[in-house]
């Protein structure tokens, strides 16, 4: 008991520091929730504006909760991103809103939600730029076999998700109605694999350089590129762009793609050669370009995230200067901006929309089972067809089942465009969390079973502990 108390109280321990900080933040937020209305509205009748203070307090609460839970998840051998996502959910109607609705209403009033939403969109745009800039499909070996595995890993869950959306359209589709776009969107959301989270899991489990790990990264990278292309096509054909012709958005998107390939990409390569020694200038150009592309795609009827991702794919590959600029940007985006996006997701997610009717929860179970089963079976069967052994193919299928942040991004876009209902959105969020959380434990169980079958001298070859 003394040892545990010392560990928690040790100010040099990262989790101990976070616990102290967040406990202090909880006390502060509680005090503000009790006495805040008088404090933030100023003296009687003065009408003092409190918007900046309310926004800053909400942002502090979100960041504190996200990073505390992220640290706890790492201690429990889970990706930190799961805790950061849960931190956002805890602030929303699914947790704090049920236990203490007055606190949620006070912490996130309409005057806070608007700037919080804008900050979340900025974080999403910058994150998507980073994702695009780190997408290394140029290093994929054996494109033919990779394409076959991508087809299995994405095609089977795509069909499963689209089939469920077609049969349960009244519950899952949004204000866009029971349209082909809504059905295709839900299929795409189910077929996603989260490349950033997958890469982190592989490093944590010591599989990054294994055959299964390298193959999983190659397939996830190729699949991510394909997924965002398909999403752009779906959004272009929703008819929600405001243009008179349904062909306007696809034509403008094609024109932007051609400009990116033949003009922007060579220009960025030339700029990188000139600005290698001037990191701040290069970083500024990349950020300005990402924001500009995001604005353009938003204006032509696609989501801003698509434009930021497209600009990221145009960034020079293998450039130390670009990678250095990306590291500078990533620290701020991942630490500060992305948790605000998770908070927006959490405030939009409510398990109560599934209702007290068992039908909603049965639908959640069906979607979850279909998502896991179709992903593991489709990816595993394709990997087996390409020459992997049975255990390797099963491990590969489990890795591809990790959906993480990418599915949350796709789900939020679908909610914004009315392609998915509130209930459908909540289901996709829960599927993303569960499938990401079970990836590591399932791989450890498989490794333990394999280790029990091999001689003790060979156990190191199947260990999941990094060297």
mmCIF file of C-alpha atoms in Angstrom, residues 172-179 414-422:
data_model
loop_
_atom_site.group_PDB
_atom_site.id
_atom_site.type_symbol
_atom_site.label_atom_id
_atom_site.label_comp_id
_atom_site.label_asym_id
_atom_site.label_seq_id
_atom_site.Cartn_x
_atom_site.Cartn_y
_atom_site.Cartn_z
ATOM 1 C CA UNK A 172 -29.006 4.438 -39.969
ATOM 2 C CA UNK A 173 -29.462 6.955 -42.786
ATOM 3 C CA UNK A 174 -29.562 10.688 -42.124
ATOM 4 C CA UNK A 175 -31.440 13.660 -43.495
ATOM 5 C CA UNK A 176 -30.192 12.879 -47.025
ATOM 6 C CA UNK A 177 -32.696 10.037 -46.961
ATOM 7 C CA UNK A 178 -32.460 6.439 -48.065
ATOM 8 C CA UNK A 179 -30.175 7.143 -50.991
ATOM 9 C CA UNK A 414 -21.172 11.604 -42.903
ATOM 10 C CA UNK A 415 -23.072 13.243 -40.044
ATOM 11 C CA UNK A 416 -22.298 16.712 -41.391
ATOM 12 C CA UNK A 417 -23.554 15.792 -44.864
ATOM 13 C CA UNK A 418 -26.650 13.999 -43.586
ATOM 14 C CA UNK A 419 -25.501 10.614 -44.886
ATOM 15 C CA UNK A 420 -25.862 8.986 -41.480
ATOM 16 C CA UNK A 421 -28.364 9.535 -38.659
ATOM 17 C CA UNK A 422 -27.508 10.374 -35.062
#
